Amino acid sequence: ATKLGSLDTAFLVYQWAGDHAPTIIYQHGNREQPFDFGRTSKNTFRTILASGRPEIACNLIAIRAPYHNCSTREYLQQMSSLERFAAMLAASVVLLDYLVLRCRDAGSPRVVLSGISLGGWAVNLHRAYHNTAHVYVPMLAGAALGEVFTTSEYRRLLGREGQAHPENVKRTLNFEDDFRRITDNNVYPLLARYDQYTLLERQRSSYGGRTVQVLNKGHVTATLSAQELRQHLLPHVQL
């Protein structure tokens, strides 16, 4: 529960290979349907992990962020508030940490947190403030979240106050200083060169000189490139 009330977040154990198997915990992108495995569903967990070949010999857990169990209209109404957006991310991070600790306590030798876009931001927030997973694989996200709402195509979503004081938005939402304080060599990001939302050079700098894989695609086309995203993620699952 939060000051906004209870937030409806959830997880799905899609595949369990055993307590002592590696684990991927994956969070979806904006307005996805992470528990809908129909062929036409907007679900990158399905396209990257569940539908890929060969099958992955590890535990697979999908996260559903708050406000993603409702209609698109209801979701857009909720996201008109930056407070609710922040609460959505915070609740996701709490759930990620709960699952990481449960999997580690059960004996999983390697717990990998990965996510795309919205999910990638949650993964990076978890690393900045918990860092309890073994490996982090954020895709199409960085640690300068305020930039998304002040310098990218999403700036049109800012209210009048935010537009008048963009530096306040950046100061509130950017967490790159805390992210860089984590010195563990455990993060393997992927960005897209022509991304209009997660701007390449700005978000690359938030990783503080760490190696970043770059796809020569935009935000949407990168999201649709399931095989390339899978090829980036899976090598980091092996011990």
PDB file of C-alpha atoms in Angstrom:
ATOM      1  CA  ALA A   1       0.000   0.000   0.000  1.00  0.00           C
ATOM      2  CA  THR A   2       1.093   3.571  -0.721  1.00  0.00           C
ATOM      3  CA  LYS A   3      -0.324   7.034  -0.099  1.00  0.00           C
ATOM      4  CA  LEU A   4      -2.021   6.549  -3.481  1.00  0.00           C
ATOM      5  CA  GLY A   5      -3.679   3.391  -2.183  1.00  0.00           C
ATOM      6  CA  SER A   6      -2.913  -0.225  -3.039  1.00  0.00           C
ATOM      7  CA  LEU A   7      -1.081  -0.755  -6.323  1.00  0.00           C
ATOM      8  CA  ASP A   8      -1.931  -3.814  -8.369  1.00  0.00           C
ATOM      9  CA  THR A   9       1.402  -5.348  -9.271  1.00  0.00           C
ATOM     10  CA  ALA A  10       1.990  -9.052  -9.881  1.00  0.00           C
ATOM     11  CA  PHE A  11       4.408 -11.676 -11.137  1.00  0.00           C
ATOM     12  CA  LEU A  12       4.116 -14.889 -13.136  1.00  0.00           C
ATOM     13  CA  VAL A  13       6.445 -17.868 -12.783  1.00  0.00           C
ATOM     14  CA  TYR A  14       6.395 -18.870 -16.442  1.00  0.00           C
ATOM     15  CA  GLN A  15       9.022 -21.611 -16.115  1.00  0.00           C
ATOM     16  CA  TRP A  16      10.692 -23.175 -13.098  1.00  0.00           C
ATOM     17  CA  ALA A  17      13.783 -25.250 -13.834  1.00  0.00           C
ATOM     18  CA  GLY A  18      14.592 -25.764 -10.163  1.00  0.00           C
ATOM     19  CA  ASP A  19      15.737 -23.973  -7.018  1.00  0.00           C
ATOM     20  CA  HIS A  20      19.375 -24.265  -8.069  1.00  0.00           C
ATOM     21  CA  ALA A  21      18.928 -23.087 -11.661  1.00  0.00           C
ATOM     22  CA  PRO A  22      19.778 -19.581 -12.925  1.00  0.00           C
ATOM     23  CA  THR A  23      16.849 -17.161 -12.897  1.00  0.00           C
ATOM     24  CA  ILE A  24      15.740 -14.367 -15.231  1.00  0.00           C
ATOM     25  CA  ILE A  25      13.294 -11.869 -13.748  1.00  0.00           C
ATOM     26  CA  TYR A  26      11.982  -9.680 -16.574  1.00  0.00           C
ATOM     27  CA  GLN A  27       9.931  -6.492 -16.539  1.00  0.00           C
ATOM     28  CA  HIS A  28       7.989  -5.337 -19.565  1.00  0.00           C
ATOM     29  CA  GLY A  29       7.828  -1.983 -21.323  1.00  0.00           C
ATOM     30  CA  ASN A  30       5.205   0.728 -21.304  1.00  0.00           C
ATOM     31  CA  ARG A  31       1.596  -0.408 -21.950  1.00  0.00           C
ATOM     32  CA  GLU A  32       2.560  -4.036 -22.556  1.00  0.00           C
ATOM     33  CA  GLN A  33       0.392  -7.004 -21.617  1.00  0.00           C
ATOM     34  CA  PRO A  34       2.959  -9.183 -19.853  1.00  0.00           C
ATOM     35  CA  PHE A  35       0.630 -12.070 -18.979  1.00  0.00           C
ATOM     36  CA  ASP A  36      -1.084 -12.250 -22.382  1.00  0.00           C
ATOM     37  CA  PHE A  37       0.663 -14.869 -24.520  1.00  0.00           C
ATOM     38  CA  GLY A  38      -1.547 -14.559 -27.580  1.00  0.00           C
ATOM     39  CA  ARG A  39       0.282 -14.191 -30.886  1.00  0.00           C
ATOM     40  CA  THR A  40      -0.855 -10.594 -31.340  1.00  0.00           C
ATOM     41  CA  SER A  41      -0.292  -9.441 -27.747  1.00  0.00           C
ATOM     42  CA  LYS A  42       2.135  -6.634 -26.986  1.00  0.00           C
ATOM     43  CA  ASN A  43       4.423  -8.681 -24.772  1.00  0.00           C
ATOM     44  CA  THR A  44       8.214  -8.590 -25.028  1.00  0.00           C
ATOM     45  CA  PHE A  45       8.566 -11.313 -22.380  1.00  0.00           C
ATOM     46  CA  ARG A  46       6.750 -13.570 -24.825  1.00  0.00           C
ATOM     47  CA  THR A  47       8.730 -12.514 -27.905  1.00  0.00           C
ATOM     48  CA  ILE A  48      12.177 -12.418 -26.278  1.00  0.00           C
ATOM     49  CA  LEU A  49      12.016 -15.266 -23.766  1.00  0.00           C
ATOM     50  CA  ALA A  50       8.918 -17.443 -24.026  1.00  0.00           C
ATOM     51  CA  SER A  51       8.810 -17.858 -27.809  1.00  0.00           C
ATOM     52  CA  GLY A  52      12.533 -18.064 -28.467  1.00  0.00           C
ATOM     53  CA  ARG A  53      14.477 -21.097 -29.569  1.00  0.00           C
ATOM     54  CA  PRO A  54      16.303 -22.961 -28.268  1.00  0.00           C
ATOM     55  CA  GLU A  55      14.480 -23.127 -24.958  1.00  0.00           C
ATOM     56  CA  ILE A  56      16.240 -21.564 -21.999  1.00  0.00           C
ATOM     57  CA  ALA A  57      17.246 -23.904 -19.180  1.00  0.00           C
ATOM     58  CA  CYS A  58      16.556 -21.476 -16.356  1.00  0.00           C
ATOM     59  CA  ASN A  59      13.765 -20.057 -14.235  1.00  0.00           C
ATOM     60  CA  LEU A  60      11.706 -17.412 -16.048  1.00  0.00           C
ATOM     61  CA  ILE A  61       9.627 -14.912 -14.089  1.00  0.00           C
ATOM     62  CA  ALA A  62       7.581 -12.093 -15.630  1.00  0.00           C
ATOM     63  CA  ILE A  63       6.664  -8.910 -13.756  1.00  0.00           C
ATOM     64  CA  ARG A  64       3.489  -6.896 -14.268  1.00  0.00           C
ATOM     65  CA  ALA A  65       3.808  -3.269 -13.238  1.00  0.00           C
ATOM     66  CA  PRO A  66       0.907  -1.369 -11.639  1.00  0.00           C
ATOM     67  CA  TYR A  67      -1.716   0.051 -14.012  1.00  0.00           C
ATOM     68  CA  HIS A  68      -0.998  -2.645 -16.613  1.00  0.00           C
ATOM     69  CA  ASN A  69      -4.061  -4.723 -15.805  1.00  0.00           C
ATOM     70  CA  CYS A  70      -6.559  -2.246 -17.212  1.00  0.00           C
ATOM     71  CA  SER A  71      -7.675  -0.734 -20.493  1.00  0.00           C
ATOM     72  CA  THR A  72      -5.446   1.635 -22.451  1.00  0.00           C
ATOM     73  CA  ARG A  73      -7.844   4.479 -21.654  1.00  0.00           C
ATOM     74  CA  GLU A  74      -7.661   3.814 -17.914  1.00  0.00           C
ATOM     75  CA  TYR A  75      -3.881   3.520 -18.090  1.00  0.00           C
ATOM     76  CA  LEU A  76      -3.510   6.872 -19.844  1.00  0.00           C
ATOM     77  CA  GLN A  77      -5.744   8.487 -17.244  1.00  0.00           C
ATOM     78  CA  GLN A  78      -3.539   7.154 -14.449  1.00  0.00           C
ATOM     79  CA  MET A  79      -0.340   8.238 -16.212  1.00  0.00           C
ATOM     80  CA  SER A  80      -1.502  11.846 -16.394  1.00  0.00           C
ATOM     81  CA  SER A  81       0.071  12.161 -12.938  1.00  0.00           C
ATOM     82  CA  LEU A  82       3.859  12.072 -12.494  1.00  0.00           C
ATOM     83  CA  GLU A  83       3.228  10.972  -8.911  1.00  0.00           C
ATOM     84  CA  ARG A  84       1.492   7.833 -10.160  1.00  0.00           C
ATOM     85  CA  PHE A  85       4.255   7.173 -12.665  1.00  0.00           C
ATOM     86  CA  ALA A  86       6.827   7.375  -9.871  1.00  0.00           C
ATOM     87  CA  ALA A  87       4.689   5.111  -7.673  1.00  0.00           C
ATOM     88  CA  MET A  88       4.458   2.598 -10.515  1.00  0.00           C
ATOM     89  CA  LEU A  89       8.245   2.442 -10.747  1.00  0.00           C
ATOM     90  CA  ALA A  90       8.700   2.281  -6.976  1.00  0.00           C
ATOM     91  CA  ALA A  91       6.232  -0.597  -6.614  1.00  0.00           C
ATOM     92  CA  SER A  92       8.007  -2.443  -9.419  1.00  0.00           C
ATOM     93  CA  VAL A  93      11.352  -2.067  -7.656  1.00  0.00           C
ATOM     94  CA  VAL A  94       9.897  -3.394  -4.395  1.00  0.00           C
ATOM     95  CA  LEU A  95       8.529  -6.458  -6.187  1.00  0.00           C
ATOM     96  CA  LEU A  96      11.799  -7.016  -8.033  1.00  0.00           C
ATOM     97  CA  ASP A  97      13.708  -6.970  -4.767  1.00  0.00           C
ATOM     98  CA  TYR A  98      11.294  -9.384  -3.119  1.00  0.00           C
ATOM     99  CA  LEU A  99      11.705 -11.862  -5.969  1.00  0.00           C
ATOM    100  CA  VAL A 100      15.488 -11.504  -6.133  1.00  0.00           C
ATOM    101  CA  LEU A 101      15.826 -12.282  -2.436  1.00  0.00           C
ATOM    102  CA  ARG A 102      13.393 -15.221  -2.609  1.00  0.00           C
ATOM    103  CA  CYS A 103      15.259 -16.744  -5.562  1.00  0.00           C
ATOM    104  CA  ARG A 104      18.645 -16.260  -3.916  1.00  0.00           C
ATOM    105  CA  ASP A 105      17.386 -17.758  -0.652  1.00  0.00           C
ATOM    106  CA  ALA A 106      16.013 -20.745  -2.603  1.00  0.00           C
ATOM    107  CA  GLY A 107      19.478 -21.399  -4.004  1.00  0.00           C
ATOM    108  CA  SER A 108      19.501 -19.827  -7.455  1.00  0.00           C
ATOM    109  CA  PRO A 109      23.207 -19.309  -8.250  1.00  0.00           C
ATOM    110  CA  ARG A 110      22.618 -16.432 -10.674  1.00  0.00           C
ATOM    111  CA  VAL A 111      19.678 -14.044 -10.592  1.00  0.00           C
ATOM    112  CA  VAL A 112      19.455 -11.773 -13.627  1.00  0.00           C
ATOM    113  CA  LEU A 113      17.212  -8.710 -13.690  1.00  0.00           C
ATOM    114  CA  SER A 114      16.289  -7.506 -17.143  1.00  0.00           C
ATOM    115  CA  GLY A 115      13.673  -5.204 -18.610  1.00  0.00           C
ATOM    116  CA  ILE A 116      12.964  -3.008 -21.578  1.00  0.00           C
ATOM    117  CA  SER A 117      12.059   0.681 -21.618  1.00  0.00           C
ATOM    118  CA  LEU A 118       9.850   1.132 -18.506  1.00  0.00           C
ATOM    119  CA  GLY A 119      11.176  -2.199 -17.228  1.00  0.00           C
ATOM    120  CA  GLY A 120      14.756  -1.146 -17.902  1.00  0.00           C
ATOM    121  CA  TRP A 121      14.313   1.951 -15.746  1.00  0.00           C
ATOM    122  CA  ALA A 122      12.963  -0.207 -12.912  1.00  0.00           C
ATOM    123  CA  VAL A 123      15.922  -2.580 -13.259  1.00  0.00           C
ATOM    124  CA  ASN A 124      18.390   0.305 -13.034  1.00  0.00           C
ATOM    125  CA  LEU A 125      16.587   1.770 -10.035  1.00  0.00           C
ATOM    126  CA  HIS A 126      16.862  -1.608  -8.314  1.00  0.00           C
ATOM    127  CA  ARG A 127      20.606  -1.687  -8.948  1.00  0.00           C
ATOM    128  CA  ALA A 128      21.038   1.875  -7.664  1.00  0.00           C
ATOM    129  CA  TYR A 129      19.204   1.291  -4.370  1.00  0.00           C
ATOM    130  CA  HIS A 130      19.350  -2.473  -3.702  1.00  0.00           C
ATOM    131  CA  ASN A 131      21.945  -4.148  -5.958  1.00  0.00           C
ATOM    132  CA  THR A 132      20.995  -7.600  -4.707  1.00  0.00           C
ATOM    133  CA  ALA A 133      20.788  -9.316  -8.117  1.00  0.00           C
ATOM    134  CA  HIS A 134      23.896 -10.893  -9.595  1.00  0.00           C
ATOM    135  CA  VAL A 135      23.453  -9.308 -13.035  1.00  0.00           C
ATOM    136  CA  TYR A 136      21.490  -6.396 -14.538  1.00  0.00           C
ATOM    137  CA  VAL A 137      20.557  -6.217 -18.231  1.00  0.00           C
ATOM    138  CA  PRO A 138      18.595  -2.992 -18.836  1.00  0.00           C
ATOM    139  CA  MET A 139      17.463  -2.335 -22.411  1.00  0.00           C
ATOM    140  CA  LEU A 140      16.378   1.037 -23.850  1.00  0.00           C
ATOM    141  CA  ALA A 141      16.814   2.733 -20.474  1.00  0.00           C
ATOM    142  CA  GLY A 142      19.457   4.583 -18.481  1.00  0.00           C
ATOM    143  CA  ALA A 143      19.716   6.381 -15.154  1.00  0.00           C
ATOM    144  CA  ALA A 144      18.798   9.932 -16.211  1.00  0.00           C
ATOM    145  CA  LEU A 145      15.034   9.468 -16.120  1.00  0.00           C
ATOM    146  CA  GLY A 146      14.277  13.180 -15.899  1.00  0.00           C
ATOM    147  CA  GLU A 147      15.718  13.633 -19.381  1.00  0.00           C
ATOM    148  CA  VAL A 148      12.932  11.507 -20.834  1.00  0.00           C
ATOM    149  CA  PHE A 149      10.377  14.072 -19.692  1.00  0.00           C
ATOM    150  CA  THR A 150      12.394  17.192 -20.478  1.00  0.00           C
ATOM    151  CA  THR A 151      14.395  16.575 -23.667  1.00  0.00           C
ATOM    152  CA  SER A 152      12.759  13.654 -25.509  1.00  0.00           C
ATOM    153  CA  GLU A 153       9.446  13.286 -27.307  1.00  0.00           C
ATOM    154  CA  TYR A 154       7.826  12.679 -23.905  1.00  0.00           C
ATOM    155  CA  ARG A 155       8.323  16.312 -22.873  1.00  0.00           C
ATOM    156  CA  ARG A 156       4.845  17.045 -24.253  1.00  0.00           C
ATOM    157  CA  LEU A 157       3.459  15.035 -21.295  1.00  0.00           C
ATOM    158  CA  LEU A 158       4.822  17.502 -18.737  1.00  0.00           C
ATOM    159  CA  GLY A 159       2.388  19.826 -17.060  1.00  0.00           C
ATOM    160  CA  ARG A 160       2.774  23.602 -17.027  1.00  0.00           C
ATOM    161  CA  GLU A 161       4.821  23.612 -13.821  1.00  0.00           C
ATOM    162  CA  GLY A 162       7.201  20.975 -15.134  1.00  0.00           C
ATOM    163  CA  GLN A 163       7.656  22.751 -18.435  1.00  0.00           C
ATOM    164  CA  ALA A 164       8.416  25.996 -16.621  1.00  0.00           C
ATOM    165  CA  HIS A 165      10.970  24.315 -14.304  1.00  0.00           C
ATOM    166  CA  PRO A 166      12.582  21.380 -16.177  1.00  0.00           C
ATOM    167  CA  GLU A 167      15.591  21.399 -13.859  1.00  0.00           C
ATOM    168  CA  ASN A 168      13.332  20.474 -10.946  1.00  0.00           C
ATOM    169  CA  VAL A 169      12.073  17.504 -12.939  1.00  0.00           C
ATOM    170  CA  LYS A 170      15.623  16.378 -13.693  1.00  0.00           C
ATOM    171  CA  ARG A 171      16.712  16.830 -10.085  1.00  0.00           C
ATOM    172  CA  THR A 172      13.772  14.745  -8.885  1.00  0.00           C
ATOM    173  CA  LEU A 173      13.912  11.909 -11.416  1.00  0.00           C
ATOM    174  CA  ASN A 174      17.571  11.517 -12.395  1.00  0.00           C
ATOM    175  CA  PHE A 175      19.359   8.953 -10.259  1.00  0.00           C
ATOM    176  CA  GLU A 176      22.647   8.583 -12.119  1.00  0.00           C
ATOM    177  CA  ASP A 177      24.787   9.721  -9.163  1.00  0.00           C
ATOM    178  CA  ASP A 178      23.408   6.915  -7.002  1.00  0.00           C
ATOM    179  CA  PHE A 179      23.666   4.486  -9.914  1.00  0.00           C
ATOM    180  CA  ARG A 180      27.347   5.276 -10.450  1.00  0.00           C
ATOM    181  CA  ARG A 181      28.138   4.756  -6.770  1.00  0.00           C
ATOM    182  CA  ILE A 182      27.620   1.037  -7.394  1.00  0.00           C
ATOM    183  CA  THR A 183      31.035  -0.107  -8.568  1.00  0.00           C
ATOM    184  CA  ASP A 184      30.181  -3.783  -9.160  1.00  0.00           C
ATOM    185  CA  ASN A 185      30.820  -4.836 -12.741  1.00  0.00           C
ATOM    186  CA  ASN A 186      27.333  -6.305 -13.096  1.00  0.00           C
ATOM    187  CA  VAL A 187      25.386  -4.166 -15.586  1.00  0.00           C
ATOM    188  CA  TYR A 188      25.161  -4.797 -19.339  1.00  0.00           C
ATOM    189  CA  PRO A 189      23.001  -2.139 -21.002  1.00  0.00           C
ATOM    190  CA  LEU A 190      21.588  -1.930 -24.506  1.00  0.00           C
ATOM    191  CA  LEU A 191      20.448   1.298 -26.185  1.00  0.00           C
ATOM    192  CA  ALA A 192      19.166   2.242 -29.644  1.00  0.00           C
ATOM    193  CA  ARG A 193      20.929   4.790 -31.827  1.00  0.00           C
ATOM    194  CA  TYR A 194      17.775   6.456 -33.153  1.00  0.00           C
ATOM    195  CA  ASP A 195      15.664   6.234 -30.009  1.00  0.00           C
ATOM    196  CA  GLN A 196      13.490   9.360 -29.649  1.00  0.00           C
ATOM    197  CA  TYR A 197      12.659   8.666 -26.003  1.00  0.00           C
ATOM    198  CA  THR A 198      15.789   7.219 -24.416  1.00  0.00           C
ATOM    199  CA  LEU A 199      18.327   9.460 -26.131  1.00  0.00           C
ATOM    200  CA  LEU A 200      21.499   7.520 -26.856  1.00  0.00           C
ATOM    201  CA  GLU A 201      24.307   9.880 -25.885  1.00  0.00           C
ATOM    202  CA  ARG A 202      22.589  11.279 -22.798  1.00  0.00           C
ATOM    203  CA  GLN A 203      21.716   7.870 -21.397  1.00  0.00           C
ATOM    204  CA  ARG A 204      25.018   6.318 -22.424  1.00  0.00           C
ATOM    205  CA  SER A 205      26.753   8.925 -20.247  1.00  0.00           C
ATOM    206  CA  SER A 206      24.612   7.876 -17.272  1.00  0.00           C
ATOM    207  CA  TYR A 207      26.421   4.511 -17.314  1.00  0.00           C
ATOM    208  CA  GLY A 208      29.692   6.270 -16.459  1.00  0.00           C
ATOM    209  CA  GLY A 209      31.909   4.843 -19.172  1.00  0.00           C
ATOM    210  CA  ARG A 210      30.639   1.272 -19.017  1.00  0.00           C
ATOM    211  CA  THR A 211      30.326  -0.627 -22.291  1.00  0.00           C
ATOM    212  CA  VAL A 212      26.916  -0.137 -23.905  1.00  0.00           C
ATOM    213  CA  GLN A 213      25.657  -2.237 -26.801  1.00  0.00           C
ATOM    214  CA  VAL A 214      23.927  -0.098 -29.424  1.00  0.00           C
ATOM    215  CA  LEU A 215      21.355  -1.238 -31.974  1.00  0.00           C
ATOM    216  CA  ASN A 216      21.024   0.819 -35.145  1.00  0.00           C
ATOM    217  CA  LYS A 217      17.304   1.171 -34.588  1.00  0.00           C
ATOM    218  CA  GLY A 218      14.699   3.442 -33.034  1.00  0.00           C
ATOM    219  CA  HIS A 219      12.782   2.776 -29.832  1.00  0.00           C
ATOM    220  CA  VAL A 220       9.902   0.853 -31.388  1.00  0.00           C
ATOM    221  CA  THR A 221      11.964  -1.033 -33.960  1.00  0.00           C
ATOM    222  CA  ALA A 222      14.437  -2.073 -31.261  1.00  0.00           C
ATOM    223  CA  THR A 223      11.560  -3.331 -29.112  1.00  0.00           C
ATOM    224  CA  LEU A 224      10.399  -5.434 -32.044  1.00  0.00           C
ATOM    225  CA  SER A 225      13.879  -6.909 -32.599  1.00  0.00           C
ATOM    226  CA  ALA A 226      13.291  -9.870 -30.312  1.00  0.00           C
ATOM    227  CA  GLN A 227      16.133 -12.009 -31.618  1.00  0.00           C
ATOM    228  CA  GLU A 228      18.748  -9.286 -31.161  1.00  0.00           C
ATOM    229  CA  LEU A 229      17.481  -8.492 -27.670  1.00  0.00           C
ATOM    230  CA  ARG A 230      17.550 -12.179 -26.790  1.00  0.00           C
ATOM    231  CA  GLN A 231      21.110 -12.497 -28.093  1.00  0.00           C
ATOM    232  CA  HIS A 232      22.124  -9.598 -25.861  1.00  0.00           C
ATOM    233  CA  LEU A 233      20.431 -10.973 -22.741  1.00  0.00           C
ATOM    234  CA  LEU A 234      21.148 -14.700 -22.724  1.00  0.00           C
ATOM    235  CA  PRO A 235      24.976 -14.692 -22.558  1.00  0.00           C
ATOM    236  CA  HIS A 236      24.710 -12.962 -19.172  1.00  0.00           C
ATOM    237  CA  VAL A 237      22.625 -15.788 -17.706  1.00  0.00           C
ATOM    238  CA  GLN A 238      25.418 -18.361 -17.825  1.00  0.00           C
ATOM    239  CA  LEU A 239      27.660 -18.764 -14.805  1.00  0.00           C
TER     240      LEU A 239
END
